[in-house]
Amino acid sequence: KLIKELVKKGVSKKNKLNELTSSIKNDKQEYKKSWLSKSNEQLVSPGFFFNALRNYFPDETILISGNGSHKFAAAELFPVLKQREFICPTGTDLLGYGIPATIAAKLVNKNKTVIGIVSENNLMFNGLEMITAQYYKLGVIVFIIRDWLADQNQTIDKGKNLAMSTQIQKSLDIDSYAGSVHANFFVI
């Protein structure tokens, strides 16, 4: 009965899978091209960033994304070549997810490259978890994305003072943080 109703509404039984697959592939290519059309001397474009990750690291690299606007860019722009090699939260209430998830992925995949992409707010929630990675000598790679405004829009109640939070966010000292968790870092 369900199939008959769907056919009445114009859905074919075979669902034109090849046509749909081709359309999705073309749309994804066009979307990626839009991120690669212009380079910026002051900022790293997500298109160039995810291309560099895919080209530099092994095919079986596991990418973990924390919560924030970078999660969507990672999902759309990082080519996942094998199953179970892109992990991200599905909800918007999971700030602080990225670093513990990166460490957990590396603990169970010691022979694979594991990369975490987190926002500064994620770092403020669970950044000291990197001591665990250091203790177990995991060698995880974590990119800290400065998309604090997007994270604040997701997490700050409308009644709170955005200006006060902005001052806190701008005071994050990556050099001191890296020293406290015995990590090396560089700014791109």
XYZ file of C-alpha atoms in Angstrom:
188
model
C 0.000 0.000 0.000
C 2.840 2.404 0.875
C 4.556 1.838 -2.486
C 1.321 2.533 -4.362
C 0.890 5.818 -2.490
C 4.470 6.845 -3.238
C 4.046 6.029 -6.943
C 0.895 8.216 -6.981
C 2.969 11.078 -5.609
C 5.554 10.692 -8.360
C 8.172 8.585 -6.620
C 9.306 5.791 -8.916
C 9.944 2.293 -7.653
C 13.562 2.332 -8.787
C 14.042 5.860 -7.394
C 16.506 6.728 -10.194
C 19.448 6.013 -7.905
C 22.119 6.692 -10.552
C 20.603 10.078 -11.392
C 20.366 11.023 -7.717
C 23.941 9.874 -7.014
C 25.270 11.879 -9.956
C 23.355 14.970 -8.861
C 24.738 14.762 -5.311
C 28.280 14.284 -6.618
C 27.991 17.312 -8.928
C 26.511 19.483 -6.169
C 29.343 18.545 -3.802
C 31.972 19.376 -6.447
C 30.397 22.776 -7.112
C 30.220 23.514 -3.399
C 33.881 22.643 -2.943
C 34.851 24.799 -5.933
C 33.108 27.765 -4.298
C 35.464 27.426 -1.303
C 38.523 27.158 -3.545
C 37.759 30.015 -5.904
C 39.534 32.709 -3.872
C 42.554 32.594 -1.627
C 42.984 34.996 1.264
C 46.322 36.271 2.514
C 45.099 36.735 6.108
C 42.755 33.769 6.635
C 42.916 30.091 5.799
C 39.892 29.155 3.712
C 38.163 25.941 4.835
C 38.429 24.613 1.275
C 42.211 24.973 1.200
C 42.535 23.722 4.796
C 40.614 20.476 4.223
C 42.332 19.880 0.867
C 45.687 20.197 2.627
C 44.618 17.743 5.344
C 43.419 15.209 2.804
C 46.553 15.548 0.652
C 49.075 15.475 3.505
C 47.764 12.749 5.819
C 47.260 9.036 5.039
C 43.990 7.832 3.501
C 43.010 6.063 6.718
C 43.258 9.233 8.837
C 40.436 9.643 11.346
C 39.037 13.169 11.607
C 37.138 14.183 14.730
C 35.251 17.466 14.793
C 34.039 19.223 17.877
C 30.863 21.257 17.896
C 30.843 24.599 16.093
C 30.599 25.976 12.588
C 33.767 24.075 11.641
C 31.811 20.809 12.091
C 29.709 21.577 9.018
C 32.710 22.656 6.958
C 34.527 19.440 7.894
C 31.522 17.296 6.991
C 31.163 18.984 3.619
C 34.771 19.607 2.597
C 36.913 16.789 4.023
C 36.831 13.777 1.699
C 36.185 10.682 3.826
C 37.698 7.745 1.987
C 36.773 4.896 4.336
C 33.992 4.078 6.776
C 34.274 5.282 10.380
C 36.887 7.903 9.652
C 34.863 11.044 10.299
C 33.268 11.489 13.712
C 31.335 14.525 14.895
C 28.522 15.341 17.292
C 25.060 15.438 15.783
C 23.505 17.838 18.274
C 24.239 21.440 19.134
C 24.536 20.875 22.880
C 27.825 18.979 22.809
C 30.392 21.700 23.325
C 33.509 20.080 24.731
C 33.104 16.899 22.673
C 36.083 17.254 20.335
C 39.144 16.772 22.516
C 37.899 13.755 24.537
C 36.577 12.162 21.326
C 39.945 12.698 19.607
C 41.777 11.074 22.515
C 39.333 8.144 22.619
C 39.667 7.575 18.865
C 43.443 7.484 19.165
C 43.356 5.129 22.161
C 41.494 2.533 20.091
C 43.308 3.287 16.795
C 46.931 3.612 17.888
C 48.315 2.856 14.421
C 46.230 5.492 12.624
C 46.617 9.231 12.369
C 43.887 10.899 14.418
C 43.164 14.592 13.966
C 40.833 16.690 16.078
C 39.349 19.988 14.995
C 37.961 22.030 17.862
C 36.999 25.604 18.603
C 38.520 27.781 21.287
C 35.368 27.276 23.363
C 35.875 23.501 23.163
C 39.414 24.056 24.338
C 38.127 26.045 27.320
C 35.703 23.230 28.256
C 37.989 20.210 28.038
C 41.412 21.433 26.993
C 43.181 19.920 29.983
C 42.123 16.491 28.713
C 45.153 16.812 26.426
C 47.208 15.846 29.486
C 45.721 12.360 29.024
C 47.016 12.284 25.455
C 50.439 13.368 26.699
C 50.451 10.815 29.531
C 49.733 7.949 27.122
C 52.048 9.447 24.471
C 49.269 9.276 21.875
C 50.581 11.857 19.437
C 47.203 13.296 18.499
C 46.974 16.356 16.271
C 44.463 19.016 17.263
C 43.624 22.077 15.191
C 42.086 24.895 17.189
C 39.729 26.902 15.013
C 39.083 30.470 16.048
C 35.363 30.520 15.381
C 34.455 31.751 18.829
C 31.586 33.938 17.692
C 29.758 31.001 16.114
C 30.199 28.969 19.289
C 29.004 31.842 21.437
C 25.893 32.215 19.335
C 25.121 28.548 20.016
C 25.876 28.555 23.733
C 25.160 31.995 25.176
C 21.707 32.704 26.485
C 20.199 35.790 24.899
C 20.058 37.505 28.294
C 23.815 37.247 28.941
C 26.303 39.943 28.079
C 28.072 39.064 24.811
C 30.658 41.820 25.329
C 31.830 40.246 28.582
C 32.185 36.818 26.961
C 34.050 38.330 24.035
C 36.677 39.747 26.406
C 37.156 36.334 27.999
C 37.473 34.683 24.622
C 40.004 37.149 23.274
C 42.214 36.552 26.317
C 42.811 32.860 25.529
C 46.581 32.375 25.517
C 47.402 29.383 23.296
C 51.106 29.530 24.220
C 50.354 29.148 27.935
C 47.800 26.438 27.248
C 50.249 24.418 25.128
C 52.871 24.701 27.845
C 50.447 23.496 30.528
C 49.604 20.298 28.599
C 53.140 19.767 27.231
C 52.048 20.250 23.623
C 53.764 21.818 20.662
C 51.877 24.229 18.461
C 52.172 26.641 15.598
C 49.806 29.233 14.201
C 48.600 29.150 10.595
